[in-house]
Short mmCIF file of C-alpha atoms in Angstrom, two decimals:
data_model
loop_
_atom_site.label_atom_id
_atom_site.label_comp_id
_atom_site.label_asym_id
_atom_site.label_seq_id
_atom_site.Cartn_x
_atom_site.Cartn_y
_atom_site.Cartn_z
CA MET A 1 88.51 99.73 -158.37
CA THR A 2 84.87 100.74 -158.90
CA GLY A 3 83.31 103.37 -156.71
CA GLU A 4 81.01 100.83 -155.05
CA ALA A 5 83.85 98.53 -154.08
CA ARG A 6 85.83 101.45 -152.68
CA GLY A 7 82.76 102.51 -150.71
CA VAL A 8 82.42 99.05 -149.20
CA LEU A 9 86.09 98.93 -148.29
CA ASP A 10 85.93 102.41 -146.74
CA LEU A 11 82.96 101.39 -144.62
CA VAL A 12 84.84 98.38 -143.27
CA LEU A 13 88.21 100.04 -142.81
CA SER A 14 86.91 103.31 -141.34
CA GLY A 15 85.54 101.38 -138.39
CA SER A 16 82.02 102.68 -139.02
CA PRO A 17 79.82 101.87 -136.01
CA GLU A 18 77.02 100.97 -138.44
CA VAL A 19 79.17 98.03 -139.55
CA TRP A 20 81.37 97.18 -136.61
CA GLY A 21 78.63 97.57 -133.99
CA PRO A 22 76.55 94.71 -135.42
CA ALA A 23 79.74 92.73 -136.06
CA GLY A 24 80.76 93.00 -132.41
CA LEU A 25 77.32 91.97 -131.21
CA SER A 26 77.17 89.02 -133.62
CA LEU A 27 80.53 87.74 -132.42
CA SER A 28 79.88 88.21 -128.71
CA CYS A 29 76.36 86.71 -128.80
CA ALA A 30 77.51 83.69 -130.82
CA ALA A 31 80.54 83.17 -128.59
CA ALA A 32 78.40 83.37 -125.45
CA ALA A 33 75.88 80.95 -126.99
CA ALA A 34 78.55 78.40 -127.92
CA LEU A 35 80.15 78.64 -124.46
CA LEU A 36 76.77 78.28 -122.72
CA ALA A 37 75.77 75.32 -124.89
CA ALA A 38 79.06 73.49 -124.26
CA PRO A 39 78.60 72.41 -120.61
CA LEU A 40 75.28 70.82 -121.55
CA GLY A 41 76.09 69.75 -125.10
CA ILE A 42 79.41 67.99 -124.47
CA PRO A 43 78.16 65.63 -121.69
CA LEU A 44 74.99 64.99 -123.72
CA GLY A 45 77.14 64.24 -126.77
CA MET A 46 79.22 61.80 -124.69
CA LEU A 47 76.02 60.07 -123.63
CA VAL A 48 74.78 59.83 -127.23
CA GLY A 49 78.13 58.72 -128.63
CA ALA A 50 79.51 56.49 -125.88
CA GLY A 51 76.79 56.12 -123.25
CA PRO A 52 74.56 53.18 -122.36
CA GLN A 53 73.21 51.54 -125.50
CA ARG A 54 69.57 51.87 -124.47
CA TRP A 55 69.77 55.67 -124.33
CA ARG A 56 71.83 56.30 -127.40
CA ARG A 57 69.32 55.88 -130.23
CA GLY A 58 66.46 57.78 -128.64
CA LEU A 59 68.67 60.67 -127.61
CA ARG A 60 70.31 60.78 -131.03
CA ALA A 61 66.92 60.96 -132.75
CA LEU A 62 65.94 63.80 -130.44
CA VAL A 63 69.12 65.76 -131.18
CA ASP A 64 68.89 65.16 -134.93
CA ALA A 65 65.37 66.53 -134.76
CA GLY A 66 66.70 69.50 -132.80
CA LEU A 67 69.14 70.29 -135.59
CA ALA A 68 66.35 70.05 -138.15
CA VAL A 69 64.12 72.61 -136.41
CA PRO A 70 64.54 75.92 -138.25
CA THR A 71 66.07 78.66 -136.12
CA THR A 72 63.02 80.83 -136.82
CA ALA A 73 60.80 78.20 -135.23
CA ILE A 74 63.05 78.08 -132.15
CA ALA A 75 62.83 81.88 -132.06
CA LEU A 76 59.05 81.82 -132.31
CA VAL A 77 58.65 79.44 -129.35
CA LEU A 78 61.05 81.48 -127.24
CA TYR A 79 59.27 84.68 -128.31
CA LEU A 80 56.01 83.33 -126.94
CA LEU A 81 57.72 82.36 -123.68
CA LEU A 82 59.57 85.66 -123.29
CA SER A 83 56.85 88.06 -124.47
CA ARG A 84 55.12 90.14 -121.81
CA ARG A 85 52.27 87.62 -121.46
CA GLY A 86 54.54 84.56 -121.69
CA TRP A 87 55.71 82.37 -118.79
CA PHE A 88 59.00 84.22 -118.54
CA GLY A 89 57.70 87.65 -119.56
CA GLU A 90 58.50 89.05 -116.09
CA ALA A 91 62.21 88.74 -116.81
CA GLY A 92 61.97 91.46 -119.48
CA LEU A 93 64.45 89.69 -121.73
CA LEU A 94 62.73 90.16 -125.06
CA PHE A 95 64.58 92.46 -127.49
CA THR A 96 67.79 92.35 -125.44
CA PRO A 97 71.12 90.73 -126.36
CA ALA A 98 70.41 88.21 -123.57
CA ALA A 99 67.39 86.95 -125.52
CA ILE A 100 69.56 86.51 -128.61
CA VAL A 101 72.14 84.58 -126.55
CA LEU A 102 69.41 82.37 -125.09
CA GLY A 103 67.97 81.56 -128.52
CA GLN A 104 71.36 81.00 -130.11
CA THR A 105 72.32 78.67 -127.27
CA LEU A 106 69.47 76.41 -128.38
CA VAL A 107 70.64 76.81 -131.99
CA ALA A 108 74.21 75.88 -131.02
CA LEU A 109 73.30 72.97 -128.73
CA PRO A 110 72.50 70.24 -131.30
CA VAL A 111 75.66 71.06 -133.27
CA ILE A 112 77.81 70.49 -130.19
CA VAL A 113 75.93 67.32 -129.19
CA ILE A 114 76.15 65.75 -132.65
CA LEU A 115 79.81 66.57 -133.28
CA THR A 116 80.75 65.40 -129.76
CA ALA A 117 78.74 62.20 -130.20
CA ASP A 118 80.32 61.43 -133.58
CA ALA A 119 83.81 61.96 -132.21
CA ALA A 120 83.09 59.83 -129.10
CA ALA A 121 81.54 57.06 -131.20
CA SER A 122 84.60 56.89 -133.43
CA LEU A 123 86.99 56.36 -130.50
CA ASP A 124 89.19 53.28 -130.76
CA PRO A 125 87.51 50.39 -128.87
CA ARG A 126 90.68 50.06 -126.80
CA VAL A 127 89.88 53.44 -125.22
CA HIS A 128 86.61 52.01 -123.86
CA TRP A 129 88.20 48.75 -122.75
CA THR A 130 91.11 50.50 -121.07
CA ALA A 131 88.97 53.05 -119.23
CA ARG A 132 86.63 50.31 -117.98
CA THR A 133 89.32 47.87 -116.98
CA LEU A 134 91.10 50.61 -115.01
CA GLY A 135 87.92 50.88 -112.96
CA ALA A 136 86.68 54.29 -114.15
CA SER A 137 83.02 55.06 -113.44
CA GLY A 138 80.72 56.49 -116.13
CA PRO A 139 81.36 60.20 -115.47
CA ARG A 140 85.12 59.65 -115.14
CA ARG A 141 85.17 57.70 -118.40
CA ALA A 142 83.38 60.59 -120.11
CA LEU A 143 86.10 62.91 -118.82
CA TRP A 144 88.83 60.63 -120.13
CA TYR A 145 87.10 60.31 -123.50
CA ALA A 146 86.82 64.10 -123.69
CA GLY A 147 90.59 64.28 -123.31
CA GLU A 148 91.05 61.87 -126.21
CA ILE A 149 88.77 63.88 -128.52
CA ARG A 150 89.66 67.39 -127.32
CA GLY A 151 90.52 68.55 -130.85
CA SER A 152 87.07 67.52 -132.05
CA LEU A 153 85.50 69.29 -129.07
CA VAL A 154 87.17 72.57 -130.03
CA ALA A 155 85.98 72.04 -133.60
CA ALA A 156 82.45 71.38 -132.30
CA LEU A 157 82.53 74.60 -130.30
CA LEU A 158 83.70 76.57 -133.33
CA SER A 159 81.05 75.03 -135.59
CA ALA A 160 78.37 75.88 -133.01
CA PHE A 161 79.71 79.41 -132.89
CA GLY A 162 79.56 79.57 -136.69
CA ARG A 163 75.98 78.37 -136.81
CA ALA A 164 74.93 80.89 -134.14
CA ALA A 165 76.74 83.81 -135.79
CA GLY A 166 75.21 83.06 -139.18
CA GLU A 167 71.60 82.51 -138.16
CA LEU A 168 68.93 85.17 -138.68
CA GLY A 169 65.70 83.89 -137.12
CA VAL A 170 66.64 84.21 -133.46
CA ALA A 171 68.48 87.51 -133.89
CA LEU A 172 65.56 89.07 -135.71
CA VAL A 173 62.61 87.69 -133.76
CA LEU A 174 64.10 87.78 -130.24
CA GLY A 175 66.50 90.69 -130.72
CA GLY A 176 64.27 92.92 -132.78
CA ASN A 177 67.09 94.50 -134.82
CA ILE A 178 67.28 97.58 -132.58
CA ARG A 179 70.00 99.95 -133.78
CA GLY A 180 72.90 100.20 -131.35
CA SER A 181 71.47 97.53 -129.09
CA THR A 182 70.39 94.29 -130.74
CA ARG A 183 71.40 94.77 -134.36
CA THR A 184 73.58 91.86 -135.51
CA LEU A 185 75.32 91.29 -138.83
CA THR A 186 72.51 89.12 -140.20
CA THR A 187 69.68 91.42 -139.13
CA ALA A 188 71.60 94.47 -140.37
CA ILE A 189 72.12 92.85 -143.79
CA THR A 190 68.40 92.08 -143.97
CA LEU A 191 67.54 95.69 -143.14
CA GLU A 192 70.11 97.38 -145.40
CA THR A 193 69.15 95.18 -148.34
CA ALA A 194 65.47 95.98 -147.85
CA ARG A 195 66.32 99.69 -147.70
CA GLY A 196 68.40 99.53 -150.85
CA GLU A 197 71.62 100.42 -149.00
CA TYR A 198 73.57 97.87 -150.96
CA GLU A 199 77.03 99.23 -150.18
CA ARG A 200 76.45 98.83 -146.47
CA ALA A 201 74.77 95.46 -146.96
CA VAL A 202 77.77 94.20 -148.92
CA ALA A 203 80.20 95.51 -146.28
CA LEU A 204 78.26 93.69 -143.58
CA GLY A 205 78.02 90.57 -145.74
CA ALA A 206 81.74 90.64 -146.42
CA LEU A 207 82.45 90.67 -142.69
CA LEU A 208 80.03 87.78 -142.12
CA VAL A 209 81.72 85.74 -144.84
CA LEU A 210 85.13 86.64 -143.43
CA PHE A 211 84.12 85.41 -139.98
CA ALA A 212 82.66 82.23 -141.45
CA LEU A 213 85.91 81.53 -143.31
CA ALA A 214 87.88 82.22 -140.13
CA VAL A 215 85.74 79.63 -138.33
CA VAL A 216 86.31 77.07 -141.09
CA ALA A 217 90.05 77.69 -140.93
CA ALA A 218 90.01 77.37 -137.14
CA VAL A 219 88.01 74.12 -137.32
CA ARG A 220 90.49 72.66 -139.78
CA PHE A 221 93.29 73.64 -137.45
CA ALA A 222 91.57 72.24 -134.33
CA ALA A 223 90.15 69.00 -135.73
CA PRO A 224 92.42 65.96 -135.42
CA ARG A 225 94.39 65.15 -138.56
CA ARG A 226 93.05 62.15 -140.38
CA ALA A 227 95.55 59.37 -140.90
CA GLY A 228 97.20 59.79 -144.27
CA ALA A 229 95.63 63.20 -144.85
CA MET B 1 91.16 27.73 -101.52
CA SER B 2 88.34 29.02 -103.70
CA ALA B 3 89.04 30.42 -107.16
CA ALA B 4 89.63 34.15 -107.58
CA LEU B 5 88.59 33.86 -111.20
CA SER B 6 86.31 31.22 -112.62
CA ALA B 7 84.37 30.75 -115.82
CA ARG B 8 81.95 28.10 -117.00
CA GLY B 9 80.73 27.46 -120.52
CA ILE B 10 81.34 30.94 -121.84
CA ARG B 11 80.81 31.72 -125.51
CA ALA B 12 81.29 34.89 -127.48
CA ALA B 13 79.75 35.36 -130.89
CA HIS B 14 81.00 37.56 -133.67
CA ASP B 15 78.97 38.04 -136.84
CA GLY B 16 76.72 35.14 -135.92
CA ARG B 17 79.46 32.55 -135.49
CA THR B 18 81.23 31.49 -132.33
CA ALA B 19 84.35 33.61 -131.96
CA ALA B 20 85.58 32.14 -128.71
CA ALA B 21 84.60 29.43 -126.27
CA LEU B 22 85.89 28.26 -122.92
CA ASP B 23 84.28 25.32 -121.12
CA ALA B 24 85.81 25.64 -117.69
CA LEU B 25 88.49 27.71 -116.04
CA GLU B 26 89.54 28.33 -112.47
CA VAL B 27 92.45 30.43 -111.29
CA ALA B 28 93.28 30.40 -107.58
CA PRO B 29 94.79 33.34 -105.68
CA GLY B 30 98.55 33.41 -106.20
CA GLU B 31 98.31 31.08 -109.16
CA CYS B 32 99.35 31.84 -112.73
CA VAL B 33 97.59 30.01 -115.53
CA ALA B 34 98.60 30.20 -119.18
CA LEU B 35 95.84 30.48 -121.75
CA VAL B 36 97.38 29.08 -124.87
CA GLY B 37 96.06 28.86 -128.39
CA PRO B 38 97.01 29.82 -131.94
CA ASN B 39 96.25 33.20 -133.47
CA GLY B 40 92.53 33.58 -134.09
CA SER B 41 91.53 31.05 -131.44
CA GLY B 42 89.78 33.79 -129.48
CA LYS B 43 92.20 34.35 -126.61
CA SER B 44 91.78 38.13 -126.66
CA THR B 45 88.00 37.83 -126.92
CA LEU B 46 87.94 35.44 -123.95
CA LEU B 47 90.10 37.76 -121.89
CA ARG B 48 87.69 40.62 -122.58
CA LEU B 49 84.80 38.43 -121.43
CA LEU B 50 86.74 37.47 -118.28
CA ALA B 51 87.61 41.14 -117.67
CA LEU B 52 83.85 41.86 -117.80
CA LEU B 53 84.39 44.24 -120.71
CA GLU B 54 81.97 42.28 -122.88
CA VAL B 55 78.96 40.16 -121.97
CA PRO B 56 79.19 36.50 -123.00
CA LEU B 57 76.51 34.96 -125.17
CA CYS B 58 76.10 32.28 -122.53
CA GLY B 59 77.96 30.94 -119.53
CA GLU B 60 79.15 32.66 -116.41
CA VAL B 61 82.20 34.54 -115.19
CA SER B 62 82.84 34.87 -111.46
CA ILE B 63 85.31 37.19 -109.80
CA LEU B 64 86.20 36.40 -106.17
CA GLY B 65 83.28 33.99 -106.08
CA ILE B 66 80.73 36.58 -107.22
CA ALA B 67 79.02 35.78 -110.50
CA ALA B 68 78.86 38.72 -112.91
CA GLY B 69 75.26 39.39 -113.84
CA PRO B 70 74.02 41.39 -116.79
CA ALA B 71 73.42 44.62 -114.81
CA GLU B 72 76.04 47.21 -115.75
CA ALA B 73 76.18 48.72 -112.25
CA ASP B 74 77.08 45.31 -110.74
CA ARG B 75 79.62 44.62 -113.47
CA GLU B 76 81.21 48.01 -112.88
CA ARG B 77 81.64 47.21 -109.18
CA LEU B 78 83.13 43.77 -109.92
CA ARG B 79 85.45 45.29 -112.51
CA ARG B 80 87.29 47.00 -109.68
CA SER B 81 88.71 43.56 -108.79
CA VAL B 82 89.97 42.59 -112.23
CA THR B 83 92.09 44.30 -114.84
CA LEU B 84 93.26 43.42 -118.32
CA ALA B 85 96.49 44.49 -120.01
CA LEU B 86 95.86 44.59 -123.76
CA PRO B 87 98.39 43.21 -126.24
CA HIS B 88 98.45 46.52 -128.18
CA PRO B 89 97.73 48.87 -125.31
CA TRP B 90 96.13 52.27 -125.58
CA LEU B 91 97.85 55.06 -123.72
CA PHE B 92 95.74 58.13 -122.97
CA VAL B 93 96.89 61.65 -123.82
CA GLY B 94 99.35 63.04 -121.32
CA THR B 95 102.48 61.71 -119.71
CA ALA B 96 103.47 58.11 -119.05
CA ILE B 97 103.09 58.57 -115.30
CA GLY B 98 99.72 60.23 -115.85
CA ASN B 99 98.62 57.03 -117.54
CA VAL B 100 99.85 54.85 -114.69
CA GLU B 101 98.03 57.09 -112.20
CA ARG B 102 94.66 56.82 -113.93
CA GLY B 103 93.53 53.55 -112.38
CA LEU B 104 94.58 54.81 -108.96
CA ALA B 105 92.67 58.05 -109.52
CA ALA B 106 89.60 56.00 -110.42
CA ARG B 107 89.97 54.33 -107.01
CA GLY B 108 90.19 57.63 -105.17
CA VAL B 109 93.85 57.29 -104.17
CA PRO B 110 95.15 60.73 -103.07
CA ALA B 111 97.44 62.56 -105.49
CA ALA B 112 100.68 62.28 -103.54
CA GLU B 113 100.32 58.53 -102.93
CA ARG B 114 99.25 58.05 -106.55
CA ARG B 115 102.41 59.69 -107.85
CA GLU B 116 104.64 57.70 -105.53
CA ARG B 117 103.06 54.33 -106.39
CA ALA B 118 103.03 55.08 -110.12
CA LEU B 119 106.69 56.05 -110.06
CA ARG B 120 107.55 52.85 -108.20
CA ALA B 121 105.55 50.77 -110.70
CA LEU B 122 107.36 52.41 -113.63
CA GLY B 123 110.66 51.79 -111.84
CA ASP B 124 109.80 48.11 -111.37
CA LEU B 125 109.57 47.80 -115.15
CA GLY B 126 112.71 49.83 -115.72
CA VAL B 127 110.95 52.82 -117.28
CA ALA B 128 111.01 55.36 -114.44
CA GLY B 129 113.00 57.59 -116.78
CA LEU B 130 110.00 57.84 -119.13
CA ALA B 131 107.64 59.06 -116.39
CA HIS B 132 107.25 62.59 -117.72
CA ARG B 133 107.50 61.80 -121.40
CA ASP B 134 104.54 62.27 -123.75
CA ALA B 135 102.81 58.86 -123.70
CA ARG B 136 101.91 59.10 -127.38
CA ARG B 137 105.54 59.43 -128.43
CA LEU B 138 106.78 56.25 -126.79
CA SER B 139 108.01 53.27 -128.80
CA THR B 140 106.00 50.04 -128.96
CA GLY B 141 108.17 48.39 -126.32
CA GLU B 142 108.06 51.43 -124.03
CA THR B 143 104.28 51.64 -124.47
CA ALA B 144 103.94 47.97 -123.49
CA ARG B 145 105.97 48.50 -120.32
CA VAL B 146 104.09 51.64 -119.27
CA ALA B 147 100.78 49.85 -119.90
CA LEU B 148 101.92 46.86 -117.84
CA ALA B 149 102.90 49.19 -114.99
CA ARG B 150 99.45 50.80 -115.27
CA ALA B 151 97.77 47.40 -114.93
CA LEU B 152 99.99 46.18 -112.08
CA VAL B 153 99.86 49.33 -109.96
CA ILE B 154 96.15 49.03 -109.14
CA GLU B 155 96.83 45.66 -107.49
CA THR B 156 93.57 44.00 -108.43
CA PRO B 157 93.01 40.47 -107.03
CA VAL B 158 92.66 39.19 -110.60
CA LEU B 159 95.12 40.16 -113.34
CA LEU B 160 94.62 39.27 -117.00
CA LEU B 161 97.57 39.65 -119.34
CA ASP B 162 97.22 39.35 -123.11
CA GLU B 163 100.60 38.35 -124.55
CA PRO B 164 102.36 40.35 -121.83
CA PHE B 165 105.92 39.88 -123.04
CA ALA B 166 105.38 39.63 -126.80
CA HIS B 167 106.16 43.27 -127.56
CA LEU B 168 108.95 43.80 -125.06
CA ASP B 169 112.65 44.01 -125.84
CA PRO B 170 114.25 40.76 -124.65
CA ALA B 171 116.24 42.83 -122.15
CA ALA B 172 113.02 44.16 -120.62
CA VAL B 173 111.39 40.76 -120.08
CA PRO B 174 113.10 39.73 -116.80
CA ALA B 175 111.95 42.92 -115.02
CA ALA B 176 108.41 42.49 -116.35
CA ARG B 177 108.33 38.85 -115.24
CA ALA B 178 109.66 39.80 -111.82
CA ALA B 179 106.93 42.44 -111.47
CA VAL B 180 104.25 39.85 -112.31
CA GLU B 181 105.86 37.36 -109.91
CA ARG B 182 105.66 39.94 -107.11
CA ARG B 183 101.91 40.26 -107.73
CA LEU B 184 101.61 36.46 -107.65
CA ALA B 185 103.48 36.33 -104.35
CA ALA B 186 101.03 38.91 -103.01
CA GLY B 187 98.15 36.56 -103.84
CA THR B 188 96.97 37.90 -107.19
CA ALA B 189 95.40 35.37 -109.54
CA VAL B 190 97.02 35.76 -112.97
CA LEU B 191 95.77 34.49 -116.31
CA ALA B 192 98.17 35.16 -119.16
CA ALA B 193 97.46 34.47 -122.82
CA ALA B 194 100.21 33.41 -125.20
CA VAL B 195 100.62 31.75 -128.56
CA ASP B 196 103.65 29.84 -127.33
CA PRO B 197 103.51 28.37 -123.79
CA ALA B 198 107.30 28.71 -123.65
CA ASP B 199 106.79 32.50 -123.25
CA LEU B 200 105.28 31.81 -119.85
CA ALA B 201 107.54 28.94 -118.79
CA GLY B 202 108.53 29.19 -115.15
CA LEU B 203 105.70 31.63 -114.50
CA ALA B 204 102.54 29.68 -115.27
CA ALA B 205 101.91 26.58 -113.20
CA ARG B 206 99.27 25.24 -115.57
CA VAL B 207 98.33 25.56 -119.21
CA VAL B 208 94.78 25.79 -120.49
CA ALA B 209 94.70 25.15 -124.21
CA ILE B 210 91.90 26.68 -126.18
CA VAL B 211 90.68 25.19 -129.40
CA PRO B 212 89.95 27.48 -132.34
CA PRO B 213 86.17 27.69 -132.82
CA ALA B 214 86.48 26.46 -136.40
CA ALA B 215 88.06 23.21 -135.21
CA ARG B 216 85.28 22.41 -132.76
#
């Protein structure tokens, strides 16, 4: 094993706060963002995927656009709102983990809406007929549909978590990469690379990749098995 | 006595051609009518129109004398008075009894009463023993019986059955027929679709034959 590789491994295994601190913040912020986005994203996804026809296309276009907006742009808008002179400057949220969570919630939201909508739209037509003919109202039908696609909903949550954990724009612009307070894996990698601390950057990167792979594995486990697959 | 279910000149289109058509139909309370036609004649499509699950291209469906308009809110209210049992039913995740309770839950029936009525409905069809089984692991015949119990238990004034006995074990048919007969005796208007009118002999007082759209 080369000296560099051993150095990277030591950094990870020794539990260095320079590595595990950002890792912990990345995971907790992304988890909070995915959980906050879910109560809004899942009902919205139901509406887009299985709601009244007249709402579906417009809402879907809006959400697709939301997914296309770069996370840095989302961060910039929130920065202006949260900065001292912004509308919500009084709250003093800028450069706190709360600001990162807020931004990442917006990053996670379209992922949850789209994956929920796709799962709801692919429901067997008999599910819709049965729910209606049993007399279920709109909100109750949405609840029943959620039960039928619960595996996809878990997968949507995990994907949203993955997108939030891997994004840089929000963490950097709203968090500010403050050591020991708002430094996440992605902002730490950016900093260590710029400083030429490649060993540390690689250790951080390895953790990020590891988490991403864990999310992919979890999604595969949660998502419903395709027929014949 | 006025009709509980009536339809006039309804048409459904599928891919630009007529998929199903019914010129006139009336079912009185306590009456069972057989809707008979070969495979592909549009029986299932017509039943979905009559159950207000789909909007007809033209024509009118009335439930308890109230014509169903195009507004979804009105249709949703009217749908409380009609239910359709599908030929290949869908059971939701959960237990068999959980499925039977769903329609009652949608009507705000309290939990204890819901459980009791659902259990009785399953018992009427001879499947009380399946109550707590995973609905998704039931056989085709068991699924059909649980789904029939689910449709009967909500006691709607209009009951639509799509090939109700086609997927049942022969031994299960008498109990299913008896359960439908009890609803008829209670004044429910029943329209049952079948390929062979003999399936509904002794149950249906009248037969309405539908002509395949291609033959029109």
